[in-house]
Short mmCIF file of C-alpha atoms and ligand atoms in Angstrom, two decimals:
data_model
loop_
_atom_site.label_atom_id
_atom_site.label_comp_id
_atom_site.label_asym_id
_atom_site.label_seq_id
_atom_site.Cartn_x
_atom_site.Cartn_y
_atom_site.Cartn_z
CA MET A 1332 38.92 124.45 -31.13
CA HIS A 1333 36.30 125.74 -29.15
CA PRO A 1334 36.12 129.91 -29.27
CA PHE A 1335 37.37 131.42 -25.79
CA THR A 1336 38.18 134.72 -24.94
CA LEU A 1337 41.44 135.19 -22.25
CA GLU A 1338 41.34 137.10 -19.26
CA ARG A 1339 43.82 138.94 -17.86
CA PRO A 1340 43.42 140.07 -14.42
CA ARG A 1341 45.08 142.96 -12.36
CA ASP A 1342 45.77 140.65 -9.03
CA LEU A 1343 45.13 136.94 -7.82
CA ASN A 1344 41.69 138.21 -5.99
CA ALA A 1345 40.43 138.90 -9.34
CA ALA A 1346 41.56 135.76 -10.75
CA ILE A 1347 40.42 133.54 -8.15
CA ALA A 1348 36.68 135.64 -8.62
CA TRP A 1349 36.35 134.76 -12.16
CA ARG A 1350 37.33 131.41 -11.55
CA ALA A 1351 35.19 130.89 -8.83
CA GLN A 1352 32.19 131.59 -10.60
CA ALA A 1353 32.64 128.64 -12.59
CA GLY A 1354 31.93 124.69 -11.40
CA ARG A 1355 34.08 122.66 -10.35
CA THR A 1356 35.29 120.30 -13.16
CA ASP A 1357 35.08 121.12 -16.94
CA ALA A 1358 33.96 124.49 -16.01
CA PRO A 1359 33.50 127.51 -19.17
CA VAL A 1360 36.16 129.39 -17.22
CA GLU A 1361 39.31 127.90 -16.54
CA TYR A 1362 42.85 128.84 -15.66
CA ILE A 1363 45.62 128.81 -17.62
CA ALA A 1364 49.36 129.76 -16.47
CA GLY A 1365 52.58 127.76 -18.79
CA GLY A 1366 50.02 126.53 -21.20
CA THR A 1367 51.56 123.63 -22.48
CA ASP A 1368 49.03 121.09 -21.36
CA MET A 1369 46.04 123.45 -21.60
CA LEU A 1370 46.60 124.27 -25.30
CA GLN A 1371 46.88 120.42 -26.20
CA LEU A 1372 44.14 120.31 -24.26
CA LEU A 1373 42.15 122.72 -26.42
CA GLN A 1374 43.59 121.95 -29.57
CA GLU A 1375 42.11 118.41 -29.14
CA ASP A 1376 38.84 119.44 -28.00
CA VAL A 1377 39.13 118.24 -24.80
CA ARG A 1378 38.09 121.35 -22.75
CA ARG A 1379 36.03 123.97 -24.04
CA PRO A 1380 36.09 127.12 -22.07
CA GLU A 1381 34.45 129.53 -22.72
CA ARG A 1382 37.12 131.99 -20.97
CA LEU A 1383 40.87 131.30 -20.11
CA VAL A 1384 42.24 133.35 -16.81
CA SER A 1385 45.77 133.70 -17.16
CA LEU A 1386 47.66 133.25 -14.05
CA ALA A 1387 50.97 135.54 -16.12
CA GLY A 1388 52.60 137.40 -13.66
CA LEU A 1389 50.15 136.61 -10.65
CA LEU A 1390 51.34 134.38 -8.42
CA ASP A 1391 55.04 133.68 -6.69
CA ALA A 1392 57.93 132.32 -8.81
CA ARG A 1393 60.21 132.39 -5.68
CA ILE A 1394 62.64 129.49 -4.72
CA ALA A 1395 63.77 129.77 -1.01
CA THR A 1396 65.31 126.99 1.25
CA GLY A 1397 65.40 127.96 4.78
CA PRO A 1398 66.09 125.66 8.02
CA ASP A 1399 62.11 124.48 7.73
CA GLY A 1400 62.40 123.30 4.39
CA LEU A 1401 62.09 124.43 0.30
CA ARG A 1402 59.27 126.56 -0.39
CA ILE A 1403 58.72 126.78 -4.44
CA GLY A 1404 56.66 129.62 -5.96
CA ALA A 1405 53.82 127.51 -8.32
CA ALA A 1406 54.94 130.08 -11.13
CA ALA A 1407 58.56 129.02 -11.14
CA THR A 1408 58.98 127.14 -14.07
CA MET A 1409 60.09 123.58 -14.77
CA ALA A 1410 63.71 124.42 -15.82
CA GLN A 1411 64.24 127.29 -13.05
CA VAL A 1412 63.42 124.96 -10.08
CA ALA A 1413 65.74 121.63 -11.84
CA ALA A 1414 68.55 124.34 -12.45
CA HIS A 1415 68.55 125.78 -8.58
CA PRO A 1416 71.56 125.28 -6.92
CA ASP A 1417 69.33 124.70 -3.30
CA VAL A 1418 67.28 122.30 -4.86
CA THR A 1419 70.14 120.45 -6.78
CA GLY A 1420 72.07 120.44 -3.63
CA GLN A 1421 69.92 119.74 -1.25
CA TYR A 1422 66.70 118.27 -2.76
CA ALA A 1423 68.01 116.30 -6.22
CA LEU A 1424 64.55 114.01 -6.30
CA ILE A 1425 63.05 117.05 -7.26
CA ALA A 1426 65.46 118.35 -9.83
CA GLU A 1427 66.04 114.68 -11.20
CA ALA A 1428 62.41 114.29 -11.74
CA LEU A 1429 61.66 117.29 -13.70
CA LEU A 1430 64.60 116.52 -15.54
CA ALA A 1431 63.29 113.24 -16.74
CA SER A 1432 60.06 115.49 -17.88
CA ALA A 1433 59.33 116.34 -20.87
CA SER A 1434 61.69 118.66 -23.02
CA PRO A 1435 63.95 121.51 -22.59
CA GLN A 1436 61.35 123.43 -24.25
CA VAL A 1437 58.60 122.16 -22.64
CA ARG A 1438 60.08 122.78 -19.09
CA ASN A 1439 61.62 126.15 -19.82
CA GLN A 1440 57.50 127.23 -20.60
CA ALA A 1441 55.53 124.82 -17.92
CA THR A 1442 55.22 126.09 -14.55
CA MET A 1443 55.18 124.01 -11.31
CA GLY A 1444 51.67 124.29 -10.20
CA GLY A 1445 50.96 123.69 -13.96
CA ASN A 1446 52.32 120.55 -13.85
CA LEU A 1447 50.81 119.03 -10.61
CA MET A 1448 47.25 120.36 -12.27
CA GLN A 1449 48.54 118.64 -15.42
CA ARG A 1450 45.36 116.17 -16.98
CA THR A 1451 46.07 112.19 -17.73
CA ARG A 1452 47.64 111.07 -20.70
CA CYS A 1453 44.97 107.87 -21.07
CA PRO A 1454 44.75 108.07 -24.90
CA TYR A 1455 40.97 107.87 -24.79
CA PHE A 1456 40.56 111.10 -22.27
CA ARG A 1457 42.57 112.71 -25.17
CA ASP A 1458 40.31 111.96 -27.69
CA VAL A 1459 37.10 113.02 -28.12
CA GLY A 1460 37.06 110.79 -30.87
CA TYR A 1461 36.31 107.81 -27.89
CA ALA A 1462 32.33 109.15 -26.29
CA ALA A 1463 33.34 106.87 -22.77
CA CYS A 1464 35.39 108.68 -20.84
CA ASN A 1465 34.07 109.22 -16.96
CA LYS A 1466 36.52 111.71 -16.70
CA ARG A 1467 35.72 113.55 -19.55
CA ALA A 1468 31.95 112.96 -19.65
CA PRO A 1469 30.64 111.72 -16.31
CA GLY A 1470 28.51 108.42 -16.48
CA SER A 1471 29.70 108.26 -20.50
CA GLY A 1472 31.78 104.68 -19.36
CA CYS A 1473 35.51 104.08 -19.72
CA ALA A 1474 36.98 103.32 -23.20
CA ALA A 1475 40.00 101.56 -21.61
CA MET A 1476 38.28 98.94 -19.48
CA GLY A 1477 39.21 95.84 -21.85
CA ALA A 1478 40.84 97.58 -24.68
CA GLU A 1479 44.04 98.32 -24.76
CA ASN A 1480 45.57 99.75 -21.47
CA ARG A 1481 49.34 99.27 -21.31
CA TRP A 1482 49.71 103.19 -19.97
CA HIS A 1483 47.15 102.10 -17.37
CA ALA A 1484 47.19 102.52 -13.44
CA VAL A 1485 48.07 99.42 -11.52
CA LEU A 1486 47.23 101.37 -8.13
CA GLY A 1487 44.11 103.37 -7.02
CA THR A 1488 41.78 102.16 -9.80
CA SER A 1489 38.05 101.92 -10.10
CA ASP A 1490 35.45 100.12 -12.16
CA SER A 1491 34.65 104.20 -13.27
CA CYS A 1492 38.43 104.55 -14.56
CA ILE A 1493 41.91 103.57 -14.27
CA ALA A 1494 43.82 106.60 -15.68
CA ALA A 1495 47.63 107.24 -14.46
CA ASN A 1496 48.44 110.52 -12.79
CA ALA A 1497 50.51 111.80 -15.59
CA SER A 1498 52.93 114.10 -13.44
CA ASP A 1499 56.73 112.59 -12.25
CA LEU A 1500 57.47 116.19 -10.43
CA ALA A 1501 54.28 114.85 -8.32
CA VAL A 1502 55.68 111.66 -7.82
CA ALA A 1503 58.90 113.30 -6.20
CA LEU A 1504 57.24 115.91 -4.05
CA ALA A 1505 55.51 112.69 -2.70
CA ALA A 1506 57.96 110.78 -1.60
CA LEU A 1507 59.33 113.88 0.18
CA ASP A 1508 56.33 114.79 2.12
CA ALA A 1509 55.37 117.72 0.18
CA SER A 1510 52.27 119.87 0.78
CA VAL A 1511 50.90 122.70 -1.76
CA GLU A 1512 49.81 126.28 -0.23
CA ILE A 1513 45.92 126.60 -2.11
CA HIS A 1514 44.57 130.33 -2.35
CA GLY A 1515 41.25 130.74 -3.41
CA ALA A 1516 38.62 133.34 -1.39
CA ALA A 1517 39.13 132.40 1.94
CA ALA A 1518 42.50 132.18 4.03
CA PRO A 1519 45.47 130.17 2.23
CA ARG A 1520 45.32 126.75 3.81
CA SER A 1521 48.29 123.93 3.57
CA VAL A 1522 47.26 120.39 2.36
CA ARG A 1523 49.76 117.46 2.41
CA LEU A 1524 50.20 116.20 -1.20
CA ALA A 1525 49.21 113.23 -0.10
CA GLU A 1526 45.62 114.32 0.47
CA PHE A 1527 45.77 116.52 -2.36
CA TYR A 1528 44.93 114.30 -5.22
CA ARG A 1529 41.84 112.47 -5.09
CA LEU A 1530 41.08 108.52 -5.92
CA PRO A 1531 38.99 107.75 -8.86
CA ALA A 1532 36.11 105.95 -7.36
CA ALA A 1533 32.68 107.09 -8.64
CA SER A 1534 33.83 110.57 -9.82
CA PRO A 1535 37.00 110.53 -11.98
CA HIS A 1536 36.32 113.86 -12.84
CA LEU A 1537 37.19 115.13 -9.36
CA GLU A 1538 40.56 115.12 -9.57
CA THR A 1539 42.19 116.95 -6.48
CA VAL A 1540 40.65 118.74 -3.61
CA LEU A 1541 40.31 122.30 -5.01
CA GLN A 1542 37.24 124.24 -4.56
CA PRO A 1543 35.89 126.35 -7.12
CA GLY A 1544 38.31 129.28 -7.57
CA GLU A 1545 41.32 127.66 -5.57
CA LEU A 1546 44.64 127.51 -6.99
CA ILE A 1547 48.08 126.11 -6.09
CA GLY A 1548 50.03 129.09 -4.78
CA ALA A 1549 52.98 127.39 -3.80
CA ILE A 1550 54.69 124.07 -2.56
CA THR A 1551 56.51 123.59 0.48
CA VAL A 1552 58.87 120.54 0.82
CA PRO A 1553 60.07 119.50 4.72
CA ALA A 1554 63.99 119.48 5.51
CA HIS A 1555 65.01 116.23 6.46
CA PRO A 1556 67.67 113.95 6.60
CA ALA A 1557 66.41 111.55 3.98
CA THR A 1558 66.24 114.58 0.98
CA ARG A 1559 70.03 114.44 0.89
CA ARG A 1560 70.59 110.40 -0.43
CA SER A 1561 67.69 110.26 -3.39
CA HIS A 1562 66.96 108.52 -6.96
CA TYR A 1563 64.28 108.86 -8.97
CA LEU A 1564 64.10 106.23 -11.90
CA LYS A 1565 61.97 106.27 -14.80
CA VAL A 1566 61.23 103.52 -17.11
CA ARG A 1567 59.88 104.98 -20.67
CA ASP A 1568 59.38 104.28 -24.02
CA ARG A 1569 62.53 106.25 -24.94
CA ALA A 1570 65.19 108.22 -23.39
CA SER A 1571 63.22 111.54 -23.65
CA PHE A 1572 60.63 113.36 -24.13
CA GLU A 1573 58.38 111.07 -22.90
CA PHE A 1574 56.17 109.86 -20.07
CA ALA A 1575 56.80 107.16 -17.46
CA VAL A 1576 56.04 103.92 -17.61
CA VAL A 1577 56.72 103.05 -14.25
CA SER A 1578 58.81 105.22 -11.97
CA ALA A 1579 60.29 105.44 -8.59
CA ALA A 1580 61.08 108.02 -6.00
CA VAL A 1581 63.15 107.33 -3.31
CA ALA A 1582 64.78 109.13 -0.60
CA LEU A 1583 66.90 107.48 1.94
CA ASP A 1584 68.32 108.36 5.79
CA MET A 1585 71.10 105.99 6.21
CA ASP A 1586 73.24 105.58 9.55
CA GLY A 1587 76.15 103.51 7.71
CA GLU A 1588 75.35 101.09 4.90
CA ARG A 1589 71.52 100.27 6.74
CA ILE A 1590 68.84 102.33 5.66
CA ARG A 1591 67.34 104.10 9.03
CA GLU A 1592 64.01 105.39 7.19
CA ALA A 1593 62.77 105.33 3.24
CA ARG A 1594 60.57 107.12 1.87
CA VAL A 1595 59.56 105.57 -1.24
CA ALA A 1596 56.59 106.76 -3.77
CA LEU A 1597 55.55 105.30 -7.40
CA GLY A 1598 54.79 106.84 -10.61
CA GLY A 1599 53.12 105.88 -13.67
CA VAL A 1600 51.73 103.13 -11.71
CA GLY A 1601 48.93 104.59 -9.69
CA THR A 1602 45.87 107.19 -10.60
CA MET A 1603 47.83 109.24 -8.28
CA PRO A 1604 51.30 109.74 -7.00
CA TRP A 1605 51.74 106.66 -4.92
CA ARG A 1606 53.53 106.57 -0.82
CA VAL A 1607 54.31 102.39 -0.56
CA PRO A 1608 54.31 102.81 3.66
CA MET A 1609 54.74 98.59 3.81
CA VAL A 1610 57.90 99.09 1.48
CA GLU A 1611 59.12 102.21 3.35
CA ALA A 1612 58.87 99.87 7.04
CA ALA A 1613 60.23 96.63 5.80
CA LEU A 1614 63.21 98.53 4.07
CA ALA A 1615 64.01 99.55 7.64
CA GLY A 1616 66.70 98.23 8.75
CA VAL A 1617 68.16 96.69 5.85
CA GLY A 1618 72.11 96.68 4.51
CA LYS A 1619 72.54 95.67 0.61
CA ASP A 1620 71.49 92.58 0.82
CA PRO A 1621 69.44 92.35 -2.54
CA SER A 1622 67.40 89.52 -1.17
CA ARG A 1623 65.84 91.61 1.88
CA LEU A 1624 65.54 94.49 -0.95
CA ARG A 1625 63.49 92.19 -3.26
CA ALA A 1626 61.33 91.44 -0.74
CA ALA A 1627 60.34 94.83 0.90
CA ALA A 1628 59.87 96.21 -2.75
CA ALA A 1629 57.56 93.17 -3.61
CA LEU A 1630 55.25 94.18 -0.90
CA ALA A 1631 54.36 97.29 -3.57
CA ALA A 1632 52.55 94.84 -5.41
CA ARG A 1633 50.20 93.85 -2.33
CA ASP A 1634 47.23 96.11 -3.87
CA ALA A 1635 48.02 95.91 -7.75
CA HIS A 1636 45.53 95.11 -10.13
CA GLY A 1637 46.91 94.68 -13.52
CA GLN A 1638 44.08 95.82 -16.78
CA GLY A 1639 45.84 93.04 -18.99
CA HIS A 1640 48.50 94.87 -20.76
CA ASN A 1641 49.99 96.77 -18.17
CA ASP A 1642 50.16 93.31 -16.05
CA PHE A 1643 54.57 93.93 -16.47
CA LYS A 1644 54.17 96.87 -14.27
CA ILE A 1645 53.51 95.28 -11.26
CA GLU A 1646 56.82 93.35 -11.75
CA MET A 1647 58.75 96.24 -13.37
CA MET A 1648 57.48 98.66 -10.72
CA GLN A 1649 59.62 96.38 -7.97
CA ARG A 1650 62.14 96.17 -10.16
CA ALA A 1651 62.19 99.91 -10.15
CA ILE A 1652 62.30 100.29 -6.77
CA VAL A 1653 65.26 97.82 -5.93
CA ARG A 1654 67.28 99.67 -8.35
CA ALA A 1655 66.68 102.98 -6.88
CA VAL A 1656 67.07 102.29 -3.15
CA GLU A 1657 70.53 100.87 -4.70
CA ILE A 1658 71.58 104.17 -6.60
CA ALA A 1659 70.32 106.11 -3.82
CA ALA A 1660 72.07 104.13 -0.89
CA ALA A 1661 75.43 104.51 -2.76
CA ARG A 1662 75.17 108.23 -3.24
CA PRO A 1663 77.26 110.14 -1.38
C1 FAD B 3125 55.31 117.24 -25.24
C2 FAD B 3125 55.19 117.05 -23.69
C3 FAD B 3125 55.58 116.05 -23.06
C4 FAD B 3125 56.07 116.19 -21.81
N1 FAD B 3125 55.90 115.31 -21.00
C5 FAD B 3125 56.15 115.32 -19.55
C6 FAD B 3125 56.91 114.14 -18.52
O1 FAD B 3125 57.57 113.58 -19.07
N2 FAD B 3125 56.63 114.54 -17.36
C7 FAD B 3125 55.74 115.22 -17.00
O2 FAD B 3125 55.76 115.40 -15.23
N3 FAD B 3125 54.92 116.49 -17.58
C8 FAD B 3125 54.80 116.25 -19.01
N4 FAD B 3125 54.65 117.04 -19.64
C9 FAD B 3125 53.32 117.91 -19.19
C10 FAD B 3125 53.90 119.25 -18.65
O3 FAD B 3125 54.78 118.81 -17.23
C11 FAD B 3125 52.56 119.92 -18.30
O4 FAD B 3125 52.35 120.27 -19.04
C12 FAD B 3125 53.53 121.26 -17.16
O5 FAD B 3125 53.68 120.69 -15.92
C13 FAD B 3125 51.91 121.99 -17.40
O6 FAD B 3125 52.50 123.13 -16.85
P1 FAD B 3125 51.63 124.52 -17.51
O7 FAD B 3125 51.89 125.87 -16.98
O8 FAD B 3125 51.96 124.60 -19.02
O9 FAD B 3125 50.44 124.43 -17.55
P2 FAD B 3125 48.84 124.89 -17.69
O10 FAD B 3125 48.86 123.95 -19.41
O11 FAD B 3125 48.92 126.12 -18.15
O12 FAD B 3125 47.38 124.15 -16.76
C14 FAD B 3125 47.68 122.84 -16.92
C15 FAD B 3125 46.63 122.91 -16.07
O13 FAD B 3125 46.58 123.03 -14.67
C16 FAD B 3125 45.80 124.46 -13.63
N5 FAD B 3125 46.65 124.94 -13.57
C17 FAD B 3125 48.05 126.02 -13.70
N6 FAD B 3125 48.50 126.36 -13.10
C18 FAD B 3125 47.75 126.08 -12.35
C19 FAD B 3125 47.75 126.52 -10.28
N7 FAD B 3125 48.88 127.50 -9.97
N8 FAD B 3125 46.67 126.29 -9.75
C20 FAD B 3125 46.11 125.38 -9.99
N9 FAD B 3125 45.77 124.91 -11.01
C21 FAD B 3125 46.80 125.61 -12.31
C22 FAD B 3125 45.14 124.74 -15.42
O14 FAD B 3125 44.06 125.17 -15.31
C23 FAD B 3125 45.60 123.58 -16.70
O15 FAD B 3125 44.17 122.95 -15.98
C24 FAD B 3125 54.75 116.68 -20.81
C25 FAD B 3125 53.98 117.74 -21.52
C26 FAD B 3125 54.19 117.66 -23.43
C27 FAD B 3125 53.82 119.01 -23.83
S1 SF4 B 3126 40.50 105.21 -17.42
FE1 SF4 B 3126 39.88 107.09 -17.01
S2 SF4 B 3126 40.41 108.46 -18.53
FE2 SF4 B 3126 40.87 106.88 -19.39
S3 SF4 B 3126 39.00 106.34 -20.87
FE3 SF4 B 3126 38.83 105.53 -19.07
S4 SF4 B 3126 37.57 106.78 -17.66
FE4 SF4 B 3126 38.48 108.20 -19.13
#
């Protein structure tokens, strides 16, 4: 592990100033929150910062609901959010996605902000033995293309990178039209999650719209009738402690047995959490007819491109949508 010093700033402004001195990615100064992802990256030599700036005690950890929706401080742990009665009662999709993530030990330590900022699980990114990784070393190539790539994305890929975003939480939040509150040297701003992550294009090392020093201060989720009937379906290689092969987050506003409005996002298949507006539009007005559900879900495959070993995800994600819609629609 590369040696580093741990800074414990007195307040958030000092932390932001520390981090802002450094560049945008692979910087000599990095934030650390719960440390569950950062420590792995340090141990594996994937990150080699000179300084780590601890966010402990500097960020809001409150969870509150009001008529406008839900607000979650970035320092709240995954476990705290998953167990909060307002979340389990009105925003169950978030609790389901969190409880399907990692393990109780990790969830007790990991923060909501850190979850949204976790790095990809692409094995070539996490193993510095592979020299070619445009995300880790811009311009070096991509070891995943043409190699074993069953974990990789089929949506939003580029010639530079096919790594899947790993966060289950981000998929649930994308389906709920959530936003992140961004704090930095300037006044706080709010960015919809759909616009927070960047497609890899030619610069896969730039993963979000955060500027140097900026960080996530909170997550906001607008109130909407669809938040009540929802389901997070996660397909994974084993029943716990495993990332998604494919996941589907579905939230439905129902008119009796018919869908009035659907929100659908996919995980495990996109280079970022992936909303499927064509599927959502096709689900409007659909009842229990399985053939119409399948036809709507099939639209998710329109822009999908398999990489060989992960071609199966294109069929699997359609099935995941159908099953998640059926489960969500059956909820009281
Ligand atoms: C064994 C294991 C299994 C896992 N399984 C899953 C899974 O199934 N699903 C899933 O979604 N996740 C999974 N995870 C990932 C886990 O959820 C993340 O490691 C965790 O959420 C990161 O939060 P943290 O507070 O520990 O972040 P840290 O490790 O402290 O930081 C992670 C990154 O976020 C940055 N950061 C932290 N806070 C902020 C902030 N507020 N603003 C801006 N940047 C910030 C840091 O600089 C760093 O780059 C797993 C992790 C492990 C170790
Ligand atoms: S898929 Fe992306 S993260 Fe993985 S090796 Fe290729 S460039 Fe690196």
